[in-house]
């Protein structure tokens, strides 16, 4: 980046080291690309940013630039796109995943056990061994791991390791004892204790709500741990070019960490919070969603509800049984009445509702409930279905009704492909990860990563969205290739669609006059890149509110002053 003081040669050095003080900035000589808000893309070569961090003008090639600006940034022909919006992220978990044992790269149970053994030895001060990211499918196991296996690596210390999807935990004997989980413990509502074959003895994996039996006994993170985690998460988002996130399941403790960061001038990205259930919703928001705070960097917008689990742990709720487990259909976390009550409770105070639904039965129930509630709660509600992963083709057209939003994560399709085929069998795949069909139904597509389940990498997600192929380029021709999107559609889902899904389209998602100046310098043109090249896109600089927040050469800029408004 070149900061060229035009008039004042005596520009203080500090302003170069940190980011420019509030003043008009001309970003010029760029190859700019932005969704036009009408389904297409538009090009520009210059941006004028106001001293309040909003875009004052967008210039094409030969259009006249203002003579007097405080700073001029010469883009040197580099590509500029809007800051990416992650429509479904778990912000705190993303930070904590960086602070605990990460098993996501392990490719066998033995490799995982070796990693755990080394971690235990390296952290003698930890009372509990915490971590996650494991996936038995990646280990080539056709069963879940056991407590006895984990005991070999952990000795007597209790261990709690969440599965990559967050919907199951692998625990050892000491953790089961701490949670008093025995052969006489019944499965809790909305959860399942995996049992050893031919007995009632807990095997060592707790699915969905059963995780709480042990989790409740674990030491709670301290406020300072949360602050560290949030800092780690923000850095990760900035690096990946994500300037705004929908935080799916914000607790009051998370919210307080965001407020602490903001009050200290350390809130860099934009966090749009969806509370972890209605109790946290009323604790955080009180009588309704909060206004935009801290220069539009923080807002509590709605509530996140869970209706079912995930496919990998067979917790997703299906209309008919799993292809690879004939007596299992998955389970709902809420009854239809409970779901209706929670959604009503939120809607009555104008909180936006986001419901996690993965299985086709769960999706049907959300759509039924949206239909019922729409008669009472009129107006612009933007009901969100999170994941919408397996939808019965007969239910797909219903997504186009009542302004429903399909909040989906392309990277899941690539990671889950083989597992989904095993769980669903051949007949249910046409409605799986069916983003093109859902978009064609009239639903707004909003894309995200579900980080830390998948890395917060929007360009990887875009690559999957246009190719239906994984990082290995498989399968050739794409999986269910009829569901591929164009690059314009995919980019819109990470920008304008995601902004709309969080009621932020008046300020975020496009590079246009009046919008917030959130943009990226990247190393290639996504509109002409192959899927393979698109996936390798490098973010060079991340700008928020017209200020450089991160650069590949210098890292994060020093925190600025973000005053509450
Ligand atoms: Zn999630």
Coordinates of C-alpha atoms and ligand atoms in Angstrom, one line a residue:
X1 CA 0.0 0.0 0.0
X2 CA 1.2 3.5 -0.8
X3 CA 0.2 6.3 1.4
X4 CA 1.0 9.5 -0.5
X5 CA 0.4 12.7 1.4
X6 CA -0.5 15.2 -1.2
X7 CA -0.3 18.5 0.5
X8 CA 1.2 17.9 3.9
X9 CA 4.7 16.6 3.5
X10 CA 5.0 16.8 7.2
X11 CA 2.6 14.0 7.7
X12 CA 3.3 12.5 11.1
X13 CA 5.1 9.2 10.8
X14 CA 2.5 7.7 13.2
X15 CA -0.2 8.1 10.6
X16 CA 1.7 5.9 8.2
X17 CA 2.5 3.3 10.7
X18 CA -1.0 2.9 12.0
X19 CA -3.8 3.8 9.6
X20 CA -4.7 7.2 8.4
X21 CA -6.6 9.5 10.7
X22 CA -10.1 10.3 9.8
X23 CA -10.0 12.2 6.5
X24 CA -11.1 11.9 2.9
X25 CA -9.1 9.1 1.2
X26 CA -9.0 8.4 -2.6
X27 CA -8.3 4.8 -3.4
X28 CA -7.3 5.0 -7.1
X29 CA -5.9 3.0 -9.9
X30 CA -7.6 -0.3 -8.9
X31 CA -9.4 -3.0 -10.8
X32 CA -12.6 -2.8 -8.7
X33 CA -15.4 -5.4 -8.8
X34 CA -18.6 -5.2 -6.8
X35 CA -22.1 -6.7 -7.0
X36 CA -24.4 -4.2 -8.5
X37 CA -27.3 -5.2 -6.3
X38 CA -29.3 -6.4 -9.3
X39 CA -27.7 -9.8 -9.7
X40 CA -24.7 -8.6 -11.8
X41 CA -21.3 -7.2 -11.1
X42 CA -20.0 -3.7 -11.8
X43 CA -16.5 -2.5 -12.4
X44 CA -14.7 0.7 -11.1
X45 CA -11.2 2.1 -10.8
X46 CA -11.5 4.5 -7.9
X47 CA -13.2 5.0 -4.6
X48 CA -13.5 8.2 -2.5
X49 CA -14.0 7.5 1.2
X50 CA -15.4 10.0 3.6
X51 CA -13.9 10.8 7.0
X52 CA -16.8 8.8 8.6
X53 CA -15.7 5.7 6.8
X54 CA -18.4 5.7 4.2
X55 CA -18.0 5.7 0.4
X56 CA -18.6 9.2 -1.0
X57 CA -18.0 8.3 -4.7
X58 CA -17.2 5.4 -7.0
X59 CA -15.3 6.2 -10.2
X60 CA -14.9 4.5 -13.5
X61 CA -11.9 4.7 -15.7
X62 CA -12.0 8.3 -17.1
X63 CA -14.2 9.9 -14.5
X64 CA -12.9 13.0 -12.8
X65 CA -11.3 12.6 -9.4
X66 CA -11.4 15.4 -6.7
X67 CA -8.3 17.5 -6.6
X68 CA -8.1 17.9 -2.9
X69 CA -8.0 14.8 -0.7
X70 CA -6.1 14.1 2.5
X71 CA -4.5 10.9 1.2
X72 CA -4.3 9.1 -2.0
X73 CA -3.7 5.3 -2.1
X74 CA -2.3 4.1 -5.4
X75 CA -3.8 0.6 -5.9
X76 CA -1.3 -0.1 -8.7
X77 CA -3.9 -2.0 -10.7
X78 CA -4.6 -4.5 -8.0
X79 CA -8.0 -6.1 -7.7
X80 CA -10.4 -4.6 -5.1
X81 CA -13.6 -6.4 -4.0
X82 CA -16.1 -5.8 -1.1
X83 CA -15.1 -7.1 2.3
X84 CA -16.6 -10.6 2.6
X85 CA -19.4 -11.3 5.0
X86 CA -19.5 -14.6 6.8
X87 CA -23.3 -15.2 7.3
X88 CA -22.8 -18.1 9.7
X89 CA -19.8 -18.2 12.0
X90 CA -19.1 -19.1 15.6
X91 CA -16.8 -16.3 16.6
X92 CA -15.8 -17.3 20.1
X93 CA -15.4 -21.0 19.2
X94 CA -13.1 -19.9 16.3
X95 CA -10.9 -18.2 18.8
X96 CA -11.0 -21.0 21.4
X97 CA -10.2 -23.5 18.7
X98 CA -6.9 -21.7 18.2
X99 CA -6.2 -21.9 22.0
X100 CA -7.0 -25.6 22.5
X101 CA -6.0 -28.9 21.0
X102 CA -6.8 -29.0 17.3
X103 CA -7.3 -32.4 15.8
X104 CA -8.8 -31.3 12.5
X105 CA -5.7 -32.3 10.5
X106 CA -5.4 -35.8 11.9
X107 CA -5.9 -38.6 9.4
X108 CA -6.1 -41.7 11.7
X109 CA -7.1 -42.5 15.3
X110 CA -3.5 -43.4 16.1
X111 CA -2.3 -40.0 14.8
X112 CA -4.9 -38.3 16.9
X113 CA -3.9 -40.3 20.0
X114 CA -0.3 -39.4 19.5
X115 CA -1.2 -35.7 19.2
X116 CA -3.3 -35.9 22.4
X117 CA -0.4 -37.6 24.2
X118 CA 2.0 -34.9 23.2
X119 CA -0.5 -32.2 24.1
X120 CA -1.1 -33.6 27.6
X121 CA 2.7 -33.8 28.2
X122 CA 3.1 -30.2 27.0
X123 CA 0.3 -28.8 29.2
X124 CA 0.8 -30.2 32.7
X125 CA -1.0 -27.1 34.1
X126 CA -4.3 -27.9 32.4
X127 CA -6.9 -29.5 34.7
X128 CA -8.9 -30.6 31.7
X129 CA -7.8 -31.6 28.2
X130 CA -10.0 -29.6 25.8
X131 CA -10.0 -29.4 22.1
X132 CA -11.8 -30.6 19.0
X133 CA -11.9 -30.9 15.3
X134 CA -11.8 -34.7 15.0
X135 CA -13.8 -36.6 12.4
X136 CA -13.8 -40.4 12.5
X137 CA -14.7 -40.4 8.8
X138 CA -11.3 -38.8 8.0
X139 CA -9.7 -41.5 10.2
X140 CA -11.2 -44.2 8.0
X141 CA -13.2 -45.5 11.0
X142 CA -16.7 -46.7 10.5
X143 CA -17.5 -46.3 14.2
X144 CA -17.0 -43.6 16.8
X145 CA -13.8 -43.6 19.0
X146 CA -14.1 -44.8 22.6
X147 CA -13.3 -43.6 26.1
X148 CA -10.9 -46.5 26.6
X149 CA -8.9 -45.4 23.5
X150 CA -8.8 -41.9 24.8
X151 CA -7.7 -43.1 28.3
X152 CA -4.5 -44.4 26.7
X153 CA -3.5 -40.9 25.7
X154 CA -4.8 -38.9 28.6
X155 CA -3.9 -40.9 31.7
X156 CA -6.2 -39.9 34.6
X157 CA -6.9 -36.3 33.4
X158 CA -10.5 -35.7 32.2
X159 CA -10.7 -34.9 28.5
X160 CA -13.5 -33.4 26.3
X161 CA -12.9 -33.2 22.6
X162 CA -15.6 -32.0 20.3
X163 CA -16.3 -33.5 16.9
X164 CA -15.6 -31.3 13.9
X165 CA -19.3 -30.4 13.6
X166 CA -19.7 -29.5 17.3
X167 CA -22.5 -32.0 17.6
X168 CA -20.7 -34.7 19.5
X169 CA -18.0 -34.9 22.1
X170 CA -15.4 -37.7 22.7
X171 CA -14.8 -38.0 26.4
X172 CA -12.6 -40.3 28.5
X173 CA -13.4 -42.3 31.6
X174 CA -12.4 -39.5 34.0
X175 CA -14.7 -37.1 32.2
X176 CA -17.6 -39.6 32.2
X177 CA -17.0 -40.0 36.0
X178 CA -16.9 -36.2 36.5
X179 CA -20.3 -36.0 34.7
X180 CA -21.6 -39.0 36.6
X181 CA -22.5 -40.6 33.2
X182 CA -23.0 -44.4 33.9
X183 CA -24.9 -47.3 32.5
X184 CA -27.9 -46.2 34.5
X185 CA -27.9 -42.6 33.0
X186 CA -30.8 -42.2 30.6
X187 CA -30.3 -40.4 27.3
X188 CA -31.3 -36.7 27.9
X189 CA -33.9 -35.0 25.7
X190 CA -32.4 -34.1 22.4
X191 CA -29.2 -36.1 23.1
X192 CA -27.8 -39.6 23.0
X193 CA -25.1 -41.4 25.0
X194 CA -23.3 -43.8 22.7
X195 CA -23.2 -47.2 24.4
X196 CA -20.7 -50.1 24.1
X197 CA -22.1 -52.9 21.8
X198 CA -24.3 -55.3 23.7
X199 CA -24.3 -53.2 26.9
X200 CA -25.6 -50.0 28.4
X201 CA -22.1 -48.8 29.4
X202 CA -21.2 -45.4 28.0
X203 CA -18.8 -45.9 25.1
X204 CA -17.2 -42.4 25.2
X205 CA -19.1 -40.3 22.7
X206 CA -21.9 -37.9 23.7
X207 CA -24.2 -36.7 21.0
X208 CA -25.9 -33.3 20.9
X209 CA -27.6 -32.4 24.3
X210 CA -25.8 -35.3 26.0
X211 CA -22.6 -33.3 25.8
X212 CA -23.9 -31.0 28.5
X213 CA -23.7 -33.8 31.1
X214 CA -20.0 -33.5 31.1
X215 CA -19.5 -30.0 29.8
X216 CA -21.3 -28.6 32.8
X217 CA -18.5 -29.9 35.0
X218 CA -15.7 -28.3 33.0
X219 CA -14.0 -25.1 34.2
X220 CA -15.6 -22.0 32.7
X221 CA -13.4 -19.8 30.6
X222 CA -12.4 -16.6 32.4
X223 CA -13.2 -13.2 31.0
X224 CA -9.5 -12.8 30.1
X225 CA -9.7 -16.1 28.2
X226 CA -12.6 -14.9 26.2
X227 CA -10.8 -11.6 25.4
X228 CA -7.8 -13.6 24.1
X229 CA -10.1 -15.9 22.1
X230 CA -11.9 -13.0 20.5
X231 CA -8.6 -11.4 19.6
X232 CA -7.5 -14.6 17.9
X233 CA -10.8 -14.9 16.0
X234 CA -10.7 -11.3 14.8
X235 CA -7.2 -11.8 13.4
X236 CA -8.3 -14.9 11.6
X237 CA -11.3 -13.2 10.0
X238 CA -9.1 -10.2 8.9
X239 CA -6.5 -12.4 7.3
X240 CA -9.2 -14.2 5.3
X241 CA -10.8 -11.0 4.1
X242 CA -13.9 -11.3 6.3
X243 CA -15.0 -7.9 7.5
X244 CA -18.4 -8.8 9.0
X245 CA -19.8 -11.9 10.5
X246 CA -23.1 -13.2 11.8
X247 CA -22.2 -14.8 15.1
X248 CA -24.5 -17.7 15.5
X249 CA -25.2 -18.4 19.1
X250 CA -23.9 -15.4 21.1
X251 CA -24.1 -15.8 24.8
X252 CA -24.2 -13.0 27.3
X253 CA -20.6 -13.7 28.1
X254 CA -19.6 -13.5 24.4
X255 CA -21.5 -10.3 24.1
X256 CA -19.7 -8.8 27.1
X257 CA -16.4 -9.8 25.5
X258 CA -17.3 -7.9 22.3
X259 CA -18.3 -4.9 24.4
X260 CA -15.1 -5.0 26.3
X261 CA -13.1 -5.2 23.1
X262 CA -15.1 -2.3 21.6
X263 CA -14.7 -0.1 24.7
X264 CA -11.0 -0.6 24.6
X265 CA -10.8 0.2 20.9
X266 CA -10.1 -3.4 19.9
X267 CA -13.2 -4.2 18.0
X268 CA -11.9 -4.5 14.4
X269 CA -14.5 -6.6 12.5
X270 CA -18.2 -6.2 12.4
X271 CA -20.1 -8.7 14.6
X272 CA -23.8 -9.1 14.1
X273 CA -25.0 -11.3 16.9
X274 CA -27.7 -13.9 17.0
X275 CA -28.2 -14.9 20.6
X276 CA -27.8 -18.4 21.9
X277 CA -31.5 -19.0 22.5
X278 CA -34.3 -16.7 23.9
X279 CA -32.8 -16.4 27.4
X280 CA -29.6 -14.9 26.1
X281 CA -31.6 -12.9 23.6
X282 CA -33.5 -11.1 26.3
X283 CA -30.4 -10.7 28.5
X284 CA -28.5 -9.1 25.6
X285 CA -31.2 -7.2 23.7
X286 CA -33.8 -6.5 26.4
X287 CA -36.9 -5.2 24.6
X288 CA -35.6 -5.7 21.1
X289 CA -32.5 -5.8 18.8
X290 CA -29.9 -3.3 19.7
X291 CA -29.1 -0.4 17.5
X292 CA -25.8 -0.4 15.5
X293 CA -23.0 0.4 18.0
X294 CA -19.3 1.4 17.7
X295 CA -19.4 2.8 14.1
X296 CA -21.6 0.0 12.9
X297 CA -19.2 -2.7 14.3
X298 CA -21.6 -4.4 16.7
X299 CA -25.3 -5.2 16.7
X300 CA -27.5 -7.7 18.3
X301 CA -30.0 -8.7 15.7
X302 CA -31.8 -11.8 16.5
X303 CA -31.8 -15.3 18.0
X304 CA -30.3 -18.6 16.9
X305 CA -32.4 -21.7 17.6
X306 CA -31.3 -25.4 17.1
X307 CA -33.9 -27.7 15.7
X308 CA -31.7 -30.8 15.0
X309 CA -28.1 -32.0 15.0
X310 CA -25.7 -32.8 12.2
X311 CA -25.5 -35.6 9.6
X312 CA -22.0 -36.9 10.6
X313 CA -23.2 -37.9 14.1
X314 CA -26.6 -38.9 12.7
X315 CA -28.3 -36.2 14.8
X316 CA -29.8 -34.5 11.7
X317 CA -33.5 -35.2 11.7
X318 CA -34.7 -37.0 8.6
X319 CA -38.1 -37.9 7.2
X320 CA -37.1 -41.5 6.8
X321 CA -34.3 -43.4 8.4
X322 CA -30.6 -43.1 7.7
X323 CA -29.4 -45.2 4.8
X324 CA -26.5 -46.6 6.9
X325 CA -28.5 -47.0 10.2
X326 CA -32.0 -48.3 9.4
X327 CA -33.4 -47.7 12.9
X328 CA -32.1 -44.1 13.3
X329 CA -33.9 -41.0 11.9
X330 CA -32.0 -38.4 14.0
X331 CA -33.7 -36.3 16.6
X332 CA -35.4 -32.9 17.0
X333 CA -34.0 -30.7 19.8
X334 CA -37.4 -29.0 20.1
X335 CA -41.0 -30.1 19.6
X336 CA -43.1 -28.3 17.0
X337 CA -44.9 -26.4 19.8
X338 CA -41.6 -25.4 21.5
X339 CA -40.2 -24.2 18.2
X340 CA -43.3 -22.2 17.5
X341 CA -43.2 -20.7 21.0
X342 CA -39.5 -19.7 20.8
X343 CA -39.9 -18.2 17.3
X344 CA -43.0 -16.3 18.5
X345 CA -41.3 -15.1 21.6
X346 CA -38.5 -13.6 19.4
X347 CA -40.8 -12.3 16.6
X348 CA -43.1 -10.5 19.0
X349 CA -40.2 -8.1 19.9
X350 CA -38.9 -8.0 16.3
X351 CA -35.9 -10.1 16.9
X352 CA -34.9 -11.9 13.7
X353 CA -35.1 -15.7 13.9
X354 CA -32.4 -18.0 12.6
X355 CA -33.2 -21.8 12.9
X356 CA -30.5 -24.5 12.5
X357 CA -32.1 -27.2 10.3
X358 CA -30.0 -29.9 8.6
X359 CA -32.3 -32.9 8.0
X360 CA -35.2 -32.8 5.6
X361 CA -37.7 -33.4 8.4
X362 CA -36.2 -30.4 10.4
X363 CA -36.4 -28.2 7.3
X364 CA -40.0 -29.2 6.7
X365 CA -40.9 -28.3 10.3
X366 CA -39.2 -24.9 10.1
X367 CA -41.0 -24.1 6.9
X368 CA -44.3 -25.2 8.4
X369 CA -43.7 -23.0 11.4
X370 CA -42.6 -20.0 9.3
X371 CA -45.9 -20.4 7.3
X372 CA -48.0 -20.4 10.5
X373 CA -46.2 -17.5 12.1
X374 CA -46.2 -15.3 9.0
X375 CA -50.0 -14.9 9.4
X376 CA -49.4 -13.2 12.8
X377 CA -46.0 -11.5 12.3
X378 CA -46.4 -9.5 9.2
X379 CA -43.8 -7.3 7.5
X380 CA -40.2 -7.8 6.7
X381 CA -39.1 -10.7 8.9
X382 CA -36.4 -12.4 6.9
X383 CA -36.8 -15.8 8.6
X384 CA -33.4 -17.5 8.4
X385 CA -32.9 -21.3 7.9
X386 CA -29.3 -22.1 8.9
X387 CA -27.6 -24.8 6.8
X388 CA -30.8 -26.0 4.9
X389 CA -28.6 -28.9 4.1
X390 CA -30.9 -31.7 3.2
X391 CA -34.3 -30.5 1.8
X392 CA -37.0 -32.7 0.4
X393 CA -37.3 -31.6 -3.3
X394 CA -41.0 -31.1 -2.7
X395 CA -40.2 -28.6 0.1
X396 CA -37.7 -26.6 -2.0
X397 CA -40.3 -24.2 -3.6
X398 CA -41.5 -23.3 -0.1
X399 CA -38.2 -21.5 0.6
X400 CA -39.2 -18.8 -1.8
X401 CA -42.2 -17.9 0.3
X402 CA -42.4 -15.5 3.2
X403 CA -39.0 -13.9 2.5
X404 CA -37.1 -16.9 3.8
X405 CA -33.3 -16.9 3.7
X406 CA -31.2 -20.0 2.9
X407 CA -28.1 -19.5 5.0
X408 CA -25.7 -22.1 3.6
X409 CA -22.0 -23.1 3.8
X410 CA -20.6 -24.3 0.5
X411 CA -17.5 -25.8 2.1
X412 CA -19.7 -28.3 3.9
X413 CA -20.8 -29.8 0.6
X414 CA -17.2 -30.6 -0.4
X415 CA -16.2 -31.9 3.1
X416 CA -19.4 -33.9 3.6
X417 CA -19.9 -35.4 0.1
X418 CA -18.9 -39.0 0.8
X419 CA -20.4 -39.0 4.3
X420 CA -23.7 -37.6 2.9
X421 CA -23.8 -40.3 0.3
X422 CA -23.5 -42.9 3.0
X423 CA -26.0 -41.4 5.4
X424 CA -28.6 -40.5 2.8
X425 CA -28.3 -43.1 0.1
X426 CA -28.8 -42.1 -3.6
X427 CA -32.4 -41.0 -3.5
X428 CA -32.0 -38.0 -1.2
X429 CA -29.0 -36.3 -2.8
X430 CA -30.8 -34.1 -5.3
X431 CA -32.1 -31.9 -2.4
X432 CA -28.7 -31.9 -0.6
X433 CA -26.7 -28.7 -0.5
X434 CA -29.0 -27.5 -3.2
X435 CA -28.1 -23.9 -3.3
X436 CA -28.9 -23.2 -6.9
X437 CA -32.4 -24.7 -6.5
X438 CA -33.0 -22.9 -3.3
X439 CA -31.9 -19.6 -4.9
X440 CA -34.2 -20.3 -7.9
X441 CA -37.1 -20.8 -5.5
X442 CA -36.8 -17.1 -4.6
X443 CA -35.0 -17.5 -1.3
X444 CA -32.1 -15.2 -0.7
X445 CA -28.8 -17.1 -0.5
X446 CA -26.4 -16.1 2.3
X447 CA -23.1 -17.9 2.4
X448 CA -20.8 -18.5 5.3
X449 CA -18.2 -20.9 6.7
X450 CA -19.6 -22.2 10.0
X451 CA -16.1 -21.6 11.3
X452 CA -14.5 -23.4 13.2
X453 CA -16.3 -26.3 11.6
X454 CA -14.8 -25.2 8.3
X455 CA -12.1 -22.6 7.9
X456 CA -13.4 -19.0 7.4
X457 CA -12.2 -18.9 3.8
X458 CA -14.8 -17.2 1.6
X459 CA -12.7 -17.7 -1.6
X460 CA -12.5 -21.4 -0.9
X461 CA -16.3 -21.4 -0.4
X462 CA -16.8 -19.5 -3.7
X463 CA -14.7 -22.1 -5.5
X464 CA -16.9 -24.9 -4.1
X465 CA -20.0 -22.9 -5.0
X466 CA -19.1 -22.6 -8.6
X467 CA -17.6 -26.1 -9.1
X468 CA -19.1 -28.5 -6.5
X469 CA -15.6 -29.8 -6.1
X470 CA -13.3 -30.1 -3.1
X471 CA -9.7 -28.9 -2.7
X472 CA -8.6 -32.1 -4.4
X473 CA -10.6 -31.2 -7.5
X474 CA -12.9 -34.1 -6.8
X475 CA -15.2 -35.3 -8.2
X476 CA -14.5 -34.5 -11.8
X477 CA -17.3 -32.5 -13.2
X478 CA -18.6 -31.6 -9.8
X479 CA -21.0 -33.3 -7.3
X480 CA -24.6 -32.9 -8.3
X481 CA -23.3 -30.3 -10.8
X482 CA -26.7 -28.9 -11.6
X483 CA -26.4 -27.0 -8.3
X484 CA -23.3 -25.0 -9.4
X485 CA -23.6 -21.2 -9.2
X486 CA -22.0 -18.5 -11.4
X487 CA -19.2 -16.5 -9.8
X488 CA -21.5 -13.5 -9.7
X489 CA -24.1 -15.4 -7.7
X490 CA -21.5 -16.9 -5.4
X491 CA -19.9 -13.5 -4.7
X492 CA -23.3 -12.0 -4.1
X493 CA -24.1 -14.7 -1.5
X494 CA -20.9 -13.7 0.5
X495 CA -21.7 -10.0 0.2
X496 CA -25.1 -8.5 -0.7
X497 CA -27.0 -11.7 0.2
X498 CA -25.2 -12.1 3.5
X499 CA -25.8 -8.4 4.2
X500 CA -29.5 -8.7 3.4
X501 CA -29.7 -11.8 5.6
X502 CA -28.6 -9.6 8.6
X503 CA -30.7 -6.5 7.8
X504 CA -27.5 -4.6 6.9
X505 CA -27.9 -4.1 3.1
X506 CA -28.3 -0.3 3.7
X507 CA -24.6 -0.1 4.8
X508 CA -22.8 -3.3 3.9
X509 CA -22.2 -5.7 1.0
X510 CA -21.5 -3.5 -2.0
X511 CA -19.0 -0.8 -2.9
X512 CA -21.4 2.0 -3.7
X513 CA -22.0 5.5 -2.5
X514 CA -23.2 5.7 1.1
X515 CA -22.1 2.2 2.0
X516 CA -19.4 1.5 4.5
X517 CA -15.9 1.4 2.9
X518 CA -15.1 -2.3 3.7
X519 CA -13.0 -3.7 0.9
X520 CA -10.1 -6.0 0.1
X521 CA -7.1 -5.9 -2.1
X522 CA -6.7 -9.4 -3.5
X523 CA -4.1 -11.0 -5.8
X524 CA -6.4 -12.1 -8.7
X525 CA -9.6 -11.4 -10.5
X526 CA -12.2 -13.9 -9.1
X527 CA -14.5 -13.4 -12.1
X528 CA -12.0 -14.9 -14.5
X529 CA -10.3 -17.4 -12.2
X530 CA -10.7 -21.2 -12.5
X531 CA -12.1 -22.9 -9.4
X532 CA -8.6 -24.1 -8.5
X533 CA -7.1 -20.6 -8.9
X534 CA -10.0 -19.0 -7.1
X535 CA -9.4 -21.2 -4.0
X536 CA -5.8 -20.0 -3.9
X537 CA -6.8 -16.3 -3.8
X538 CA -4.6 -14.4 -1.4
X539 CA -5.9 -11.5 0.5
X540 CA -3.3 -8.7 0.5
X541 CA -5.1 -6.0 2.5
X542 CA -8.3 -5.8 4.5
X543 CA -9.9 -2.4 4.9
X544 CA -12.8 -1.6 7.3
X545 CA -14.5 1.8 7.5
X546 CA -12.0 3.2 5.0
X547 CA -9.0 2.3 7.1
X548 CA -6.5 -0.5 6.6
X549 CA -7.2 -3.1 9.3
X550 CA -4.8 -5.8 8.2
X551 CA -2.2 -6.3 5.5
X552 CA -0.3 -9.4 4.5
X553 CA 3.0 -7.7 4.9
X554 CA 2.3 -5.9 8.2
X555 CA -0.4 -7.9 10.0
X556 CA -3.1 -6.2 11.9
X557 CA -3.0 -2.4 12.1
X558 CA -3.0 -0.9 15.6
X559 CA -6.4 -0.7 17.1
X560 CA -8.1 2.5 16.4
X561 CA -10.7 4.5 18.3
X562 CA -14.1 3.1 17.8
X563 CA -16.4 5.3 19.9
X564 CA -19.9 4.2 20.8
X565 CA -22.5 6.1 18.8
Ligands
LIG1 ZN1 -23.0 -23.4 13.1

